[in-house]
Short mmCIF file of C-alpha atoms and ligand atoms in Angstrom, two decimals:
data_model
loop_
_atom_site.label_atom_id
_atom_site.label_comp_id
_atom_site.label_asym_id
_atom_site.label_seq_id
_atom_site.Cartn_x
_atom_site.Cartn_y
_atom_site.Cartn_z
CA UNK A 1 -24.04 8.45 23.50
CA UNK A 2 -20.91 6.98 25.07
CA UNK A 3 -18.05 5.06 23.52
CA UNK A 4 -19.37 1.97 25.31
CA UNK A 5 -22.66 2.30 23.40
CA UNK A 6 -20.70 2.04 20.14
CA UNK A 7 -18.78 -1.00 21.36
CA UNK A 8 -22.04 -2.66 22.39
CA UNK A 9 -23.56 -2.05 18.98
CA UNK A 10 -20.53 -3.56 17.25
CA UNK A 11 -20.84 -6.67 19.45
CA UNK A 12 -24.53 -6.93 18.52
CA UNK A 13 -23.66 -6.63 14.81
CA UNK A 14 -21.05 -9.41 14.84
CA UNK A 15 -23.14 -11.89 12.80
CA UNK A 16 -24.39 -9.17 10.48
CA UNK A 17 -20.82 -8.03 9.71
CA UNK A 18 -19.77 -11.59 8.82
CA UNK A 19 -22.83 -12.03 6.61
CA UNK A 20 -22.11 -8.70 4.85
CA UNK A 21 -18.48 -9.69 4.22
CA UNK A 22 -19.48 -13.08 2.80
CA UNK A 23 -22.01 -11.47 0.43
CA UNK A 24 -19.42 -8.91 -0.68
CA UNK A 25 -16.69 -11.51 -1.36
CA UNK A 26 -19.01 -13.49 -3.63
CA UNK A 27 -18.87 -10.64 -6.16
CA UNK A 28 -15.57 -10.56 -8.11
CA UNK A 29 -13.84 -7.16 -8.19
CA UNK A 30 -10.85 -7.27 -10.51
CA UNK A 31 -9.65 -4.25 -12.46
CA UNK A 32 -9.18 -4.36 -16.27
CA UNK A 33 -5.38 -4.56 -15.88
CA UNK A 34 -6.00 -7.85 -14.05
CA UNK A 35 -8.33 -9.05 -16.83
CA UNK A 36 -11.44 -8.25 -14.77
CA UNK A 37 -14.62 -6.26 -15.38
CA UNK A 38 -14.08 -3.73 -12.59
CA UNK A 39 -15.54 -3.23 -9.14
CA UNK A 40 -19.02 -1.94 -10.15
CA UNK A 41 -21.18 -4.84 -8.95
CA UNK A 42 -19.34 -5.10 -5.65
CA UNK A 43 -19.66 -1.33 -5.11
CA UNK A 44 -23.44 -1.54 -5.67
CA UNK A 45 -23.69 -4.21 -2.97
CA UNK A 46 -21.44 -2.29 -0.53
CA UNK A 47 -23.59 0.82 -0.98
CA UNK A 48 -26.59 -1.06 0.46
CA UNK A 49 -24.62 -1.35 3.75
CA UNK A 50 -24.15 2.43 4.07
CA UNK A 51 -27.11 3.22 6.29
CA UNK A 52 -27.34 6.22 8.62
CA UNK A 53 -24.90 8.46 6.73
CA UNK A 54 -25.71 12.08 5.83
CA UNK A 55 -24.58 11.55 2.26
CA UNK A 56 -23.41 8.67 0.07
CA UNK A 57 -21.96 9.62 -3.30
CA UNK A 58 -20.32 7.78 -6.18
CA UNK A 59 -17.38 9.19 -8.12
CA UNK A 60 -16.82 6.55 -10.79
CA UNK A 61 -13.71 6.98 -12.92
CA UNK A 62 -13.82 6.25 -16.65
CA UNK A 63 -12.00 3.14 -17.77
CA UNK A 64 -12.64 0.09 -19.94
CA UNK A 65 -15.20 -0.72 -17.22
CA UNK A 66 -16.48 1.87 -14.71
CA UNK A 67 -14.24 2.14 -11.65
CA UNK A 68 -16.49 3.02 -8.71
CA UNK A 69 -15.40 5.15 -5.77
CA UNK A 70 -17.79 5.64 -2.86
CA UNK A 71 -17.69 8.58 -0.46
CA UNK A 72 -19.94 8.34 2.62
CA UNK A 73 -20.06 11.21 5.10
CA UNK A 74 -21.48 11.69 8.54
CA UNK A 75 -21.55 15.10 10.24
CA UNK A 76 -19.96 18.32 9.09
CA UNK A 77 -16.89 18.89 11.25
CA UNK A 78 -15.58 22.26 12.44
CA UNK A 79 -12.01 20.93 12.12
CA UNK A 80 -12.21 18.68 9.08
CA UNK A 81 -12.94 14.98 8.68
CA UNK A 82 -11.51 11.70 9.96
CA UNK A 83 -11.34 9.36 6.97
CA UNK A 84 -11.03 5.61 6.73
CA UNK A 85 -9.89 4.54 3.29
CA UNK A 86 -10.51 0.97 2.13
CA UNK A 87 -10.46 -0.68 -1.28
CA UNK A 88 -12.94 -2.81 -3.20
CA UNK A 89 -10.62 -4.55 -5.66
CA UNK A 90 -8.63 -7.72 -5.16
CA UNK A 91 -5.66 -9.31 -6.88
CA UNK A 92 -6.33 -12.33 -9.16
CA UNK A 93 -6.60 -15.63 -7.26
CA UNK A 94 -3.47 -17.15 -8.84
CA UNK A 95 -3.28 -20.92 -9.19
CA UNK A 96 -6.84 -22.20 -8.54
CA UNK A 97 -5.52 -25.65 -7.62
CA UNK A 98 -3.81 -24.10 -4.58
CA UNK A 99 -7.18 -23.06 -3.12
CA UNK A 100 -8.90 -25.63 -0.84
CA UNK A 101 -12.24 -24.00 -1.70
CA UNK A 102 -13.03 -21.74 -4.69
CA UNK A 103 -11.79 -18.15 -4.15
CA UNK A 104 -15.18 -16.54 -4.91
CA UNK A 105 -17.19 -18.95 -2.76
CA UNK A 106 -16.45 -17.55 0.69
CA UNK A 107 -17.20 -19.65 3.74
CA UNK A 108 -17.00 -19.33 7.48
CA UNK A 109 -15.24 -21.90 9.61
CA UNK A 110 -13.30 -21.95 12.87
CA UNK A 111 -13.92 -18.24 13.56
CA UNK A 112 -12.53 -17.24 10.17
CA UNK A 113 -13.97 -15.99 6.89
CA UNK A 114 -12.17 -17.61 3.94
CA UNK A 115 -12.23 -16.11 0.43
CA UNK A 116 -10.26 -13.97 -2.01
CA UNK A 117 -10.06 -10.45 -0.59
CA UNK A 118 -11.30 -11.48 2.89
CA UNK A 119 -8.49 -9.58 4.59
CA UNK A 120 -7.28 -7.50 1.63
CA UNK A 121 -9.36 -5.43 1.93
CA UNK A 122 -12.80 -6.81 2.85
CA UNK A 123 -12.10 -6.76 6.58
CA UNK A 124 -11.40 -3.01 6.39
CA UNK A 125 -14.44 -2.23 4.20
CA UNK A 126 -16.78 -3.95 6.67
CA UNK A 127 -15.04 -2.83 9.89
CA UNK A 128 -14.97 0.83 8.78
CA UNK A 129 -18.64 0.86 7.71
CA UNK A 130 -19.90 -0.64 10.98
CA UNK A 131 -17.54 1.54 13.04
CA UNK A 132 -18.97 4.67 11.40
CA UNK A 133 -22.53 3.37 11.80
CA UNK A 134 -21.95 2.75 15.51
CA UNK A 135 -21.10 6.40 16.25
CA UNK A 136 -23.69 9.17 16.56
CA UNK A 137 -22.28 12.67 16.19
CA UNK A 138 -23.56 15.80 17.94
CA UNK A 139 -25.17 18.56 15.85
CA UNK A 140 -21.93 20.41 15.10
CA UNK A 141 -19.15 17.88 15.74
CA UNK A 142 -15.49 18.74 16.11
CA UNK A 143 -14.73 16.54 13.12
CA UNK A 144 -16.91 14.69 10.64
CA UNK A 145 -16.61 11.02 9.74
CA UNK A 146 -15.79 10.01 6.18
CA UNK A 147 -15.43 6.69 4.41
CA UNK A 148 -13.67 6.45 1.05
CA UNK A 149 -14.20 3.01 -0.49
CA UNK A 150 -12.12 2.95 -3.65
CA UNK A 151 -11.16 0.98 -6.76
CA UNK A 152 -7.81 0.35 -8.39
CA UNK A 153 -5.67 -0.03 -5.25
CA UNK A 154 -4.11 -3.29 -6.42
CA UNK A 155 -2.92 -1.77 -9.69
CA UNK A 156 -2.21 1.95 -10.07
CA UNK A 157 -4.67 3.79 -7.77
CA UNK A 158 -5.13 6.39 -10.54
CA UNK A 159 -8.81 5.42 -10.99
CA UNK A 160 -9.22 5.14 -7.23
CA UNK A 161 -7.75 7.27 -4.48
CA UNK A 162 -5.87 9.57 -6.86
CA UNK A 163 -9.17 10.24 -8.70
CA UNK A 164 -10.79 11.37 -5.43
CA UNK A 165 -7.80 13.56 -4.51
CA UNK A 166 -7.92 15.17 -7.96
CA UNK A 167 -11.65 15.88 -7.47
CA UNK A 168 -10.84 17.80 -4.27
CA UNK A 169 -12.73 15.51 -1.89
CA UNK A 170 -10.25 16.01 0.95
CA UNK A 171 -8.88 19.01 2.85
CA UNK A 172 -5.77 20.06 4.77
CA UNK A 173 -7.51 19.56 8.14
CA UNK A 174 -8.36 15.92 7.46
CA UNK A 175 -6.86 12.84 9.12
CA UNK A 176 -6.53 9.57 7.18
CA UNK A 177 -6.57 6.00 8.43
CA UNK A 178 -5.64 3.35 5.88
CA UNK A 179 -6.31 -0.19 7.18
CA UNK A 180 -4.27 -2.15 4.64
CA UNK A 181 -1.27 -3.52 6.57
CA UNK A 182 -0.50 -4.63 10.09
CA UNK A 183 0.45 -7.36 12.54
CA UNK A 184 -1.86 -10.00 14.10
CA UNK A 185 -1.78 -8.24 17.49
CA UNK A 186 -2.32 -4.78 15.97
CA UNK A 187 0.81 -3.37 17.59
CA UNK A 188 2.36 -1.56 14.59
CA UNK A 189 1.21 1.69 12.98
CA UNK A 190 2.89 2.40 9.66
CA UNK A 191 3.73 6.11 9.35
CA UNK A 192 6.37 6.17 6.61
CA UNK A 193 7.47 4.44 3.44
CA UNK A 194 10.72 4.42 1.50
CA UNK A 195 11.10 5.80 -2.02
CA UNK A 196 10.95 3.00 -4.58
CA UNK A 197 13.30 3.10 -7.59
CA UNK A 198 13.73 0.42 -10.25
CA UNK A 199 16.71 0.93 -12.54
CA UNK A 200 17.78 -0.78 -15.74
CA UNK A 201 21.55 -0.69 -16.40
CA UNK A 202 22.81 -1.73 -19.81
CA UNK A 203 26.45 -2.06 -20.85
CA UNK A 204 27.19 -2.05 -24.61
CA UNK A 205 30.53 -3.61 -25.61
CA UNK A 206 31.76 -5.43 -28.73
CA UNK A 207 31.13 -9.06 -29.60
CA UNK A 208 34.07 -11.26 -30.73
CA UNK A 209 35.31 -14.85 -30.40
CA UNK A 210 36.13 -15.67 -26.76
CA UNK A 211 39.67 -16.77 -27.69
CA UNK A 212 40.60 -13.22 -28.73
CA UNK A 213 38.97 -10.96 -26.09
CA UNK A 214 41.40 -8.14 -26.89
CA UNK A 215 39.69 -7.61 -30.26
CA UNK A 216 36.32 -6.94 -28.59
CA UNK A 217 34.92 -5.40 -25.45
CA UNK A 218 33.38 -7.75 -22.88
CA UNK A 219 30.18 -6.05 -21.71
CA UNK A 220 29.73 -8.62 -18.92
CA UNK A 221 33.21 -7.90 -17.51
CA UNK A 222 32.55 -4.14 -17.57
CA UNK A 223 29.09 -4.67 -16.07
CA UNK A 224 30.42 -6.82 -13.22
CA UNK A 225 33.10 -4.25 -12.29
CA UNK A 226 30.59 -1.42 -12.55
CA UNK A 227 28.05 -3.24 -10.35
CA UNK A 228 30.52 -4.05 -7.57
CA UNK A 229 31.81 -0.47 -7.48
CA UNK A 230 28.30 0.97 -7.67
CA UNK A 231 26.99 -1.13 -4.76
CA UNK A 232 29.91 -0.15 -2.56
CA UNK A 233 29.59 3.56 -3.32
CA UNK A 234 25.77 3.63 -2.96
CA UNK A 235 26.15 2.04 0.46
CA UNK A 236 28.64 4.74 1.53
CA UNK A 237 26.84 7.69 -0.04
CA UNK A 238 23.37 6.76 1.26
CA UNK A 239 24.35 4.84 4.38
CA UNK A 240 22.15 6.55 7.00
CA UNK A 241 20.14 4.39 9.36
CA UNK A 242 16.66 5.14 10.63
CA UNK A 243 15.55 2.86 13.46
CA UNK A 244 11.90 3.47 12.58
CA UNK A 245 12.32 1.40 9.42
CA UNK A 246 12.72 -2.34 8.97
CA UNK A 247 15.33 -2.79 7.62
CA UNK A 248 16.80 0.39 9.07
CA UNK A 249 18.87 1.38 6.03
CA UNK A 250 18.16 2.07 2.37
CA UNK A 251 18.47 -1.10 0.29
CA UNK A 252 20.22 -1.41 -3.10
CA UNK A 253 19.62 -4.82 -4.61
CA UNK A 254 20.67 -6.12 -8.02
CA UNK A 255 17.83 -8.44 -9.01
CA UNK A 256 17.17 -9.44 -12.59
CA UNK A 257 20.04 -10.08 -15.02
CA UNK A 258 19.29 -10.75 -18.67
CA UNK A 259 21.17 -13.48 -20.58
CA UNK A 260 24.32 -12.23 -22.27
CA UNK A 261 25.10 -14.84 -24.94
CA UNK A 262 23.72 -18.37 -25.26
CA UNK A 263 27.07 -20.03 -25.88
CA UNK A 264 30.24 -20.09 -23.79
CA UNK A 265 32.79 -19.15 -26.44
CA UNK A 266 31.55 -15.68 -27.43
CA UNK A 267 32.47 -12.38 -25.76
CA UNK A 268 29.12 -10.70 -25.01
CA UNK A 269 28.42 -7.26 -26.44
CA UNK A 270 25.55 -6.54 -24.11
CA UNK A 271 25.00 -6.92 -20.38
CA UNK A 272 21.74 -5.72 -18.87
CA UNK A 273 20.78 -5.92 -15.23
CA UNK A 274 18.18 -4.34 -12.97
CA UNK A 275 18.15 -2.96 -9.45
CA UNK A 276 15.40 -2.65 -6.86
CA UNK A 277 16.20 0.30 -4.61
CA UNK A 278 14.30 1.35 -1.46
CA UNK A 279 15.62 4.71 -0.34
CA UNK A 280 15.00 6.30 3.06
CA UNK A 281 12.70 9.32 2.66
CA UNK A 282 15.43 11.72 3.88
CA UNK A 283 17.24 11.25 0.54
CA UNK A 284 16.24 12.72 -2.83
CA UNK A 285 15.68 9.87 -5.31
CA UNK A 286 16.45 12.08 -8.33
CA UNK A 287 19.77 13.02 -6.76
CA UNK A 288 20.52 9.31 -6.13
CA UNK A 289 19.74 8.48 -9.77
CA UNK A 290 22.15 11.28 -10.77
CA UNK A 291 24.80 9.64 -8.58
CA UNK A 292 24.28 6.27 -10.35
CA UNK A 293 24.65 8.03 -13.72
CA UNK A 294 27.87 9.69 -12.55
CA UNK A 295 29.37 6.32 -11.52
CA UNK A 296 28.18 4.87 -14.87
CA UNK A 297 29.93 7.74 -16.70
CA UNK A 298 33.19 6.99 -14.90
CA UNK A 299 33.05 3.33 -15.91
CA UNK A 300 32.07 4.33 -19.43
CA UNK A 301 35.17 6.55 -19.67
CA UNK A 302 37.56 3.98 -18.19
CA UNK A 303 36.24 0.96 -20.14
CA UNK A 304 35.21 2.45 -23.47
CA UNK A 305 31.83 0.68 -23.24
CA UNK A 306 28.60 2.68 -23.37
CA UNK A 307 26.49 2.37 -20.21
CA UNK A 308 22.79 3.33 -20.28
CA UNK A 309 20.93 4.04 -17.06
CA UNK A 310 17.14 3.97 -17.36
CA UNK A 311 14.48 4.51 -14.69
CA UNK A 312 11.87 1.72 -14.92
CA UNK A 313 9.83 2.95 -11.98
CA UNK A 314 10.09 5.80 -9.49
CA UNK A 315 7.59 6.14 -6.64
CA UNK A 316 8.47 9.08 -4.44
CA UNK A 317 7.34 8.71 -0.83
CA UNK A 318 5.82 11.59 1.07
CA UNK A 319 7.12 12.95 4.37
CA UNK A 320 6.59 10.54 7.29
CA UNK A 321 3.31 11.20 9.10
CA UNK A 322 3.47 13.03 12.43
CA UNK A 323 3.53 10.70 15.46
CA UNK A 324 2.87 13.64 17.80
CA UNK A 325 -0.32 14.64 15.97
CA UNK A 326 -3.76 14.14 17.51
CA UNK A 327 -4.73 11.54 14.91
CA UNK A 328 -1.83 9.26 15.82
CA UNK A 329 -2.45 9.64 19.55
CA UNK A 330 -6.17 8.90 19.23
CA UNK A 331 -5.55 5.78 17.16
CA UNK A 332 -2.81 4.62 19.56
CA UNK A 333 -5.15 5.10 22.56
CA UNK A 334 -7.87 3.09 20.84
CA UNK A 335 -5.40 0.29 20.03
CA UNK A 336 -4.23 0.18 23.68
CA UNK A 337 -7.82 -0.06 24.88
CA UNK A 338 -9.10 -2.70 22.42
CA UNK A 339 -5.97 -4.77 21.81
CA UNK A 340 -4.09 -4.32 25.09
CA UNK A 341 -0.77 -3.71 23.32
CA UNK A 342 1.58 -0.74 23.21
CA UNK A 343 1.51 0.50 19.59
CA UNK A 344 4.76 1.38 17.84
CA UNK A 345 5.28 3.63 14.81
CA UNK A 346 7.20 2.00 11.94
CA UNK A 347 8.27 2.58 8.36
CA UNK A 348 8.13 -0.05 5.63
CA UNK A 349 9.67 -0.51 2.21
CA UNK A 350 6.45 -1.03 0.27
CA UNK A 351 3.75 1.29 -1.01
CA UNK A 352 0.12 1.81 0.14
CA UNK A 353 -2.72 4.28 -0.51
CA UNK A 354 -1.36 6.30 2.42
CA UNK A 355 1.52 7.58 0.30
CA UNK A 356 -0.91 9.49 -1.94
CA UNK A 357 -2.04 11.48 1.11
CA UNK A 358 1.51 11.95 2.43
CA UNK A 359 2.53 13.40 -0.93
CA UNK A 360 -0.13 16.09 -0.34
CA UNK A 361 1.45 16.82 3.05
CA UNK A 362 -1.37 15.14 4.99
CA UNK A 363 -1.05 12.72 7.93
CA UNK A 364 -1.99 9.14 7.04
CA UNK A 365 -1.70 6.12 9.33
CA UNK A 366 -1.70 2.56 8.04
CA UNK A 367 -3.07 0.15 10.61
CA UNK A 368 -5.15 -3.00 10.91
CA UNK A 369 -4.99 -6.39 12.59
CA UNK A 370 -3.56 -8.66 9.94
CA UNK A 371 -3.08 -12.42 9.82
CA UNK A 372 -0.62 -11.88 6.96
CA UNK A 373 -2.35 -14.17 4.44
CA UNK A 374 -2.97 -11.45 1.86
CA UNK A 375 -2.32 -12.32 -1.80
CA UNK A 376 -2.08 -16.01 -0.74
CA UNK A 377 -4.29 -19.01 -1.57
CA UNK A 378 -6.93 -19.67 1.13
CA UNK A 379 -6.82 -16.04 2.23
CA UNK A 380 -8.87 -15.44 5.35
CA UNK A 381 -9.58 -12.93 8.06
CA UNK A 382 -10.67 -13.72 11.60
CA UNK A 383 -14.07 -12.61 12.85
CA UNK A 384 -12.35 -11.26 15.97
CA UNK A 385 -10.16 -9.01 13.80
CA UNK A 386 -13.21 -7.58 11.99
CA UNK A 387 -14.89 -6.84 15.30
CA UNK A 388 -11.78 -5.54 17.10
CA UNK A 389 -10.81 -3.31 14.17
CA UNK A 390 -14.36 -1.89 14.06
CA UNK A 391 -14.13 -1.15 17.80
CA UNK A 392 -10.71 0.47 17.38
CA UNK A 393 -12.03 2.75 14.63
CA UNK A 394 -15.17 3.58 16.64
CA UNK A 395 -13.09 4.65 19.66
CA UNK A 396 -10.83 6.70 17.37
CA UNK A 397 -13.90 8.47 15.95
CA UNK A 398 -15.16 9.15 19.48
CA UNK A 399 -11.87 10.74 20.50
CA UNK A 400 -11.35 12.83 17.37
CA UNK A 401 -14.92 13.73 16.40
CA UNK A 402 -16.97 13.93 19.57
CA UNK A 403 -14.58 14.97 22.38
ZN1 ZN B 1 -4.85 -4.04 0.07
#
């Protein structure tokens, strides 16, 4: 079979893909952390779409409600498997009044499918299934095709992709495509993410009447000095630029600041603020946290106030994925052919499923056509994007599995 046969099949399945997506979106799929009952019912429905695979298995993780993870395989490759990873769960709908139509009553209009989870990540679930179905592999293919359709992406991923990694479902030869971020024209492939660090910084001083500040120790004053100095020195110490990323530098942002005192005439004894830090992967986040503690120690010594530095969250990012590897080139070729754009490799500040693979040292590429309405009221995906993404994945499979 030729690549054109696959593209023809995907065109013929256009209505069927839309119908499948609508049926899937009618079934809520919220994890327990989002006050839902899990993704079980939606997974059962999605499994009925997995026709023509050599094996379809479930690896449900234990939780308050079962957290389903589906693995569907086609062909046993001599050089590993090309995986597409998509997720079943959605975020909560938010304010219902902001939705023009109910979030779990999907509808089709104007070439778009509206509904909660239509683009995040329903488009990818459907496009990857029909892409895999459209490709027939020879008896002993170069690479096999694998779909991992997981739970728990919108919360921790521990019951989802991490569960499958822990079970040893993947190997060093494998290539991973994660359709969970992109631009409308499909021109960006995300190959790297920054480390994410959230810090809590608390200054402990001494409370007194504001008319006699010398008798106390103004935690706010110490905190303000400390913050200004810290921001300046972080910028100098970790000032490298990497043009692949937007923005191109690490970012160090003070965000939340707790109230000090409720009245104006008291010297505050406590000042607590938080920072959101996105660090380029070339730096070691533990070393950076050590640097913050060192600056805090200096201000502690000079002011006499105690300064506590706590890590609220630390997500280490894996090494950027290889843009010279065969997986990247095959995906880029398919994008050129289907979308008529020149794809560009980029890094972003946020976190996706791809990072779990990168932390294992594997190449993972985040790509889809995205209208950018994810986590918004009246979320939708376009029918053209479902079809074009399916074609892009099918051509990628042809290049990596059959050739
Ligand atoms: Zn998503």
